[in-house]
Short mmCIF file of C-alpha atoms in Angstrom, two decimals:
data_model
loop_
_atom_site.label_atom_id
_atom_site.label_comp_id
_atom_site.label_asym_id
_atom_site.label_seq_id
_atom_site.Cartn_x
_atom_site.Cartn_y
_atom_site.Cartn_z
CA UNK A 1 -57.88 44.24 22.09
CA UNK A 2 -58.10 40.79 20.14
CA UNK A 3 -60.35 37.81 21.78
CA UNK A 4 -56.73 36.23 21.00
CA UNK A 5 -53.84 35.25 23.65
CA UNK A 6 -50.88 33.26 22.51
CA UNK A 7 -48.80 30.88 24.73
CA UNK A 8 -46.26 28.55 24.66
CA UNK A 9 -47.06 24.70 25.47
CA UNK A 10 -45.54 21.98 27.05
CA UNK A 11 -46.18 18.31 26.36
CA UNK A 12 -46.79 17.15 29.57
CA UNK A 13 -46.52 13.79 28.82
CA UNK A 14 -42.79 14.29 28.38
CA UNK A 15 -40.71 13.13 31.78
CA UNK A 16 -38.90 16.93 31.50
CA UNK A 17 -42.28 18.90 31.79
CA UNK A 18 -44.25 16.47 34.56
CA UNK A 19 -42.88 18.89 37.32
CA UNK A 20 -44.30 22.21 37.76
CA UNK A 21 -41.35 23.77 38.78
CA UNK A 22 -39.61 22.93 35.68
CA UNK A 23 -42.72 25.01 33.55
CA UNK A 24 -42.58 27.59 35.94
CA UNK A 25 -39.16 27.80 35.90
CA UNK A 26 -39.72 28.01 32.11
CA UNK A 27 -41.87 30.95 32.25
CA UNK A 28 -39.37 32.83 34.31
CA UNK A 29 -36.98 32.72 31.47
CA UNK A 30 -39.40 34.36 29.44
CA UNK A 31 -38.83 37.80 28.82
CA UNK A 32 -42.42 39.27 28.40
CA UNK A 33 -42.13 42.83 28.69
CA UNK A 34 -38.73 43.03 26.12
CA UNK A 35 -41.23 40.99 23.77
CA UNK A 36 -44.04 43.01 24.14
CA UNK A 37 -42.19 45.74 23.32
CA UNK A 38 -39.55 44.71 20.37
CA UNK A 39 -41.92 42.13 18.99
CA UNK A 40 -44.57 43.80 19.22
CA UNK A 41 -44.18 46.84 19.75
CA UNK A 42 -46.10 47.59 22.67
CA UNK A 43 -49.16 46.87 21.09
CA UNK A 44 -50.92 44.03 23.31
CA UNK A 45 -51.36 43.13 26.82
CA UNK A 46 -49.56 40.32 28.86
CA UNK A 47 -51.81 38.12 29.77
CA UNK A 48 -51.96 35.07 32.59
CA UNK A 49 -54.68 32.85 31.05
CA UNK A 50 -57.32 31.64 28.29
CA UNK A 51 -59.51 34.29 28.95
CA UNK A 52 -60.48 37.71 27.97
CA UNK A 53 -58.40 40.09 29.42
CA UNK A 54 -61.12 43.11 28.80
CA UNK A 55 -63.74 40.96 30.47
CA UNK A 56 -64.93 40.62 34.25
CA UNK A 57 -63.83 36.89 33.85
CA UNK A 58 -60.48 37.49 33.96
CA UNK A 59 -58.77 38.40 36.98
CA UNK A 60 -56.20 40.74 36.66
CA UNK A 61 -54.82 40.49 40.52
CA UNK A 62 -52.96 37.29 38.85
CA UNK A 63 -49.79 38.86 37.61
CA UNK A 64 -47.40 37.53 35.37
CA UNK A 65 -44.45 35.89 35.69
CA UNK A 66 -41.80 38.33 35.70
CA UNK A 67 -38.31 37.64 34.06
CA UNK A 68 -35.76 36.25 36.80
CA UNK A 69 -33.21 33.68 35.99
CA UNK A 70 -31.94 33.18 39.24
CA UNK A 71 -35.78 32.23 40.39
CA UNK A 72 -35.90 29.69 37.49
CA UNK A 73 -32.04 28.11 38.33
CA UNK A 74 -33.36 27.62 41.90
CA UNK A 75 -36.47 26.11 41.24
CA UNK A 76 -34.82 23.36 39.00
CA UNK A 77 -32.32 22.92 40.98
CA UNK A 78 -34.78 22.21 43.40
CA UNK A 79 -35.76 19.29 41.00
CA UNK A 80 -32.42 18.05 40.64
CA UNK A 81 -31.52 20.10 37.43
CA UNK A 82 -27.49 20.83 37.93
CA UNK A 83 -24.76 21.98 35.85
CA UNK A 84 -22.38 19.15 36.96
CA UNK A 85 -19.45 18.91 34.35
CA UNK A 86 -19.51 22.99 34.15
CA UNK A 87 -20.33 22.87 30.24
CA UNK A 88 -22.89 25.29 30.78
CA UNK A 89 -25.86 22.77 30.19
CA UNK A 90 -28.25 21.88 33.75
CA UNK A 91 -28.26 18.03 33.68
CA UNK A 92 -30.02 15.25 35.80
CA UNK A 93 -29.38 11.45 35.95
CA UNK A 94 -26.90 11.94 33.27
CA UNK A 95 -29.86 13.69 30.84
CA UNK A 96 -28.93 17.19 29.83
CA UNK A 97 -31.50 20.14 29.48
CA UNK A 98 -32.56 20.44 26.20
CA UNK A 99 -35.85 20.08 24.19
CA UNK A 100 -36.98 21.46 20.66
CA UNK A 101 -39.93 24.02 20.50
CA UNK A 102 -41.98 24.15 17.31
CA UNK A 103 -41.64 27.37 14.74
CA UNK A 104 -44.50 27.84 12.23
CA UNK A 105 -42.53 28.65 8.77
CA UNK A 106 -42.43 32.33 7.91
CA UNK A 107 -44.14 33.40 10.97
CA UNK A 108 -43.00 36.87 11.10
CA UNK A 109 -43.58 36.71 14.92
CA UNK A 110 -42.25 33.45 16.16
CA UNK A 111 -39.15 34.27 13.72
CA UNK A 112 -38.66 37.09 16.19
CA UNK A 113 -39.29 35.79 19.16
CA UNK A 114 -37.97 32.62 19.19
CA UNK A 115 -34.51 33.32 19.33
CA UNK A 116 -34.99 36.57 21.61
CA UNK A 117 -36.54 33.24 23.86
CA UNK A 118 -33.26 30.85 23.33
CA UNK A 119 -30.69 32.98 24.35
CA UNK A 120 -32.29 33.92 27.28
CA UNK A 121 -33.36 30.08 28.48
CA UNK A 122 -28.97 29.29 27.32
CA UNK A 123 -28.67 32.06 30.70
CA UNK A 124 -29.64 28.97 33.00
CA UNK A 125 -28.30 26.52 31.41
CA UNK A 126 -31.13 25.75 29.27
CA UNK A 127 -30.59 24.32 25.86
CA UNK A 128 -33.53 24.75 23.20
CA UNK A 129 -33.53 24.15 19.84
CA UNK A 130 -35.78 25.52 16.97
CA UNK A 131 -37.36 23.53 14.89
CA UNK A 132 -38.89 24.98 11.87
CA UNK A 133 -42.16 23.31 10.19
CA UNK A 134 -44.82 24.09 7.46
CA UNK A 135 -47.92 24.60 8.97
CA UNK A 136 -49.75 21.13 7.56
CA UNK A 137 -46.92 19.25 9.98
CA UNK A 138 -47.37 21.26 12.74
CA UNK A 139 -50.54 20.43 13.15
CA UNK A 140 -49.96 16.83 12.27
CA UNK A 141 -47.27 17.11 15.41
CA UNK A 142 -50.15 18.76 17.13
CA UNK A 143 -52.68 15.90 16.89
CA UNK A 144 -50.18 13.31 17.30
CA UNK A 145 -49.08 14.85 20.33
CA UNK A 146 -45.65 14.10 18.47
CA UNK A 147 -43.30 17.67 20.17
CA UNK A 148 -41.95 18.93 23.31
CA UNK A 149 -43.04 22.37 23.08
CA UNK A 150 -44.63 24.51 20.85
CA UNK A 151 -45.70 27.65 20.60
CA UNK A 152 -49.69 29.16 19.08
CA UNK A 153 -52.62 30.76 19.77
CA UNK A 154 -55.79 30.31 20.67
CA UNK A 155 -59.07 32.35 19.82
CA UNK A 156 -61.67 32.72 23.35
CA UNK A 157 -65.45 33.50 23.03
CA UNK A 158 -66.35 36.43 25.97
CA UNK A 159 -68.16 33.66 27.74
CA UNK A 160 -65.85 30.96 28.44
CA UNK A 161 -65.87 27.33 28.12
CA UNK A 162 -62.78 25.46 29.12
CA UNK A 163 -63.53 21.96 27.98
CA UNK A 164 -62.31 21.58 24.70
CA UNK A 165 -58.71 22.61 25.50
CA UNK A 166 -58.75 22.00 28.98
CA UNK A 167 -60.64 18.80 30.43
CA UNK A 168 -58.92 16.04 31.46
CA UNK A 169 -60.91 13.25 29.09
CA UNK A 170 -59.14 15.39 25.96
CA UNK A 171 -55.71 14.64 26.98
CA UNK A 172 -55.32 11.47 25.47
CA UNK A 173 -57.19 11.59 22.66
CA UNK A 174 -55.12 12.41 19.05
CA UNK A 175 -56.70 14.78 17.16
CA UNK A 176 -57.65 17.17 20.49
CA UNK A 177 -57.53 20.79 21.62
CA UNK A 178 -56.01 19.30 24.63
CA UNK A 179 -52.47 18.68 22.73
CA UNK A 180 -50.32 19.30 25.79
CA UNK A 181 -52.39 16.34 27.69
CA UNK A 182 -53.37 18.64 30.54
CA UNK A 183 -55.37 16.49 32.88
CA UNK A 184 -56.11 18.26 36.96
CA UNK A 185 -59.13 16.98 38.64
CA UNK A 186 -59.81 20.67 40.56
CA UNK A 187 -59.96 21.68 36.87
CA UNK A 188 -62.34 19.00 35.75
CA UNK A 189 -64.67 20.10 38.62
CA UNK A 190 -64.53 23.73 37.94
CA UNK A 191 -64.76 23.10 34.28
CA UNK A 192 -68.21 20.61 34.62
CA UNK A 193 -69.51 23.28 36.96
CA UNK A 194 -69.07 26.62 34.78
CA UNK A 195 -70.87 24.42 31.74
CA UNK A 196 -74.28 24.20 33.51
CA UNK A 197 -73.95 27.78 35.60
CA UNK A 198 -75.89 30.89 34.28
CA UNK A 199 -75.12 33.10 37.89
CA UNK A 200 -73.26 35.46 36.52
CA UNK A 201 -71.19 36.49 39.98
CA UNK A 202 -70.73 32.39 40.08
CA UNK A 203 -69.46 32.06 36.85
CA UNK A 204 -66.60 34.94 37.69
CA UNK A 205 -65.71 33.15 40.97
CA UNK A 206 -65.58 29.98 39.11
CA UNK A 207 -63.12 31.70 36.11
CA UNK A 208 -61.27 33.27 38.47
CA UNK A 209 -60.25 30.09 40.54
CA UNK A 210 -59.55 28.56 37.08
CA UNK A 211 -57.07 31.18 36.13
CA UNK A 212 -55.24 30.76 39.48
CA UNK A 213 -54.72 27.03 39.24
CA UNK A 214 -53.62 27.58 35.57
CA UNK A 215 -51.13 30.49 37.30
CA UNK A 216 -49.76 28.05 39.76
CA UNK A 217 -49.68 24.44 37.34
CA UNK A 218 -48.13 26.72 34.23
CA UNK A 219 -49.10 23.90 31.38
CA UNK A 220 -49.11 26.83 29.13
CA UNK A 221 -46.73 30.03 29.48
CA UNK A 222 -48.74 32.79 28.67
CA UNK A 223 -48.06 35.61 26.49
CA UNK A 224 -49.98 38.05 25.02
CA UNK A 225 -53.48 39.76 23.67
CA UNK A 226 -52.32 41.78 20.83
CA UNK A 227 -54.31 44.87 19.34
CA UNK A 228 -56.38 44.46 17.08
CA UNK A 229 -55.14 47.09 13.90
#
């Protein structure tokens, strides 16, 4: 198994992503297990956070989100997200649902998965668009925190260190790891603490309260740890 997860990411500072329920709604309408398998063919592991799966740091009671778009129409309708004129688009304060996600050009994966992704987020009313980009302005969008959602990777050392991508002073900065503009202040403690901890047992406790608020705040959806071939 790769030291590799990949995720999809939502720019938080964007009024449609500031509620949790929206993102975990989002990561309901993510099929997982049909990618896994007709993506990529089996050959990885869902995975819940940015950390090893095959290490004692990552805690494999937290489960992923399972695919259920009934579970994601009820939690934004619980934010107010309604299909009003019957068009078959959820809107709010006149606003429909819609948003772009970046696509790497000629990414054999994202090319796949992508659309597998639309048609299931159209099933509740969910409107996403694709928009395609050469890798030089992706990462221009990146830095500028200039998207609405994306879609990458991220490679993870065995011991982790959440600060780059994570901490709270990164999310305003251009030019950061932290391109979603994550900030949560239970985060910025556990973070702080796991940089100057060498207990061992600690350091699991501390990763594995980490993944859990990641589980429950869903800035990222995550995917998968593919093989290594």
């Amino acid at each position: 198994l790769s030291r590799t997860f990949y995720y999809i990411g939502y720019n938080l500072k964007n009024q449609l992503f500031v509620d949790k329920r929206v993102r975990q709604a989002m990561s309901y309408l993510v099929d997982k297990e049909k990618i896994l398998k007709d993506v990529y063919f089996g050959l990885g592991e869902t995975v819940t956070g940015p950390l090893f799966y095959d290490s004692p740091y990552y805690d494999k009671s937290v489960k992923p989100y399972a695919f259920d778009v009934e579970k994601a129409k009820a939690l934004l309708a619980e934010v107010g997200w309604k299909d009003v004129d019957g068009d078959g688009i959820l809107e709010k304060d006149g606003k429909k649902f819609e948003f772009s996600i970046l696509q790497v050009a000629n990414h054999p994966i994202q090319e796949k998965m992508l659309p597998l992704i639309k048609e299931d987020m159209a099933k509740a009313g969910v409107q996403m668009r694709i928009q395609t980009l050469e890798w030089s302005v992706y990462i221009q969008r990146l830095e500028q925190k200039q998207f609405e959602v994306c879609t990458l990777g991220w490679t993870i050392a065995y011991e982790p260190d959440f600060y780059q991508i994570w901490h709270s002073s990164e999310a305003d900065k251009p030019f950061t790891s932290n391109h979603i503009g994550f900030k949560n202040a239970e985060a910025d403690r556990i973070i702080e603490e796991l940089k100057t901890t060498f207990d061992i047992p600690r350091r699991i406790e501390l990763c594995h309260k980490f993944q859990h608020l990641l589980h429950e705040e869903q800035p990222y959806t995550f995917l998968f740890s593919p093989y290594t071939l």
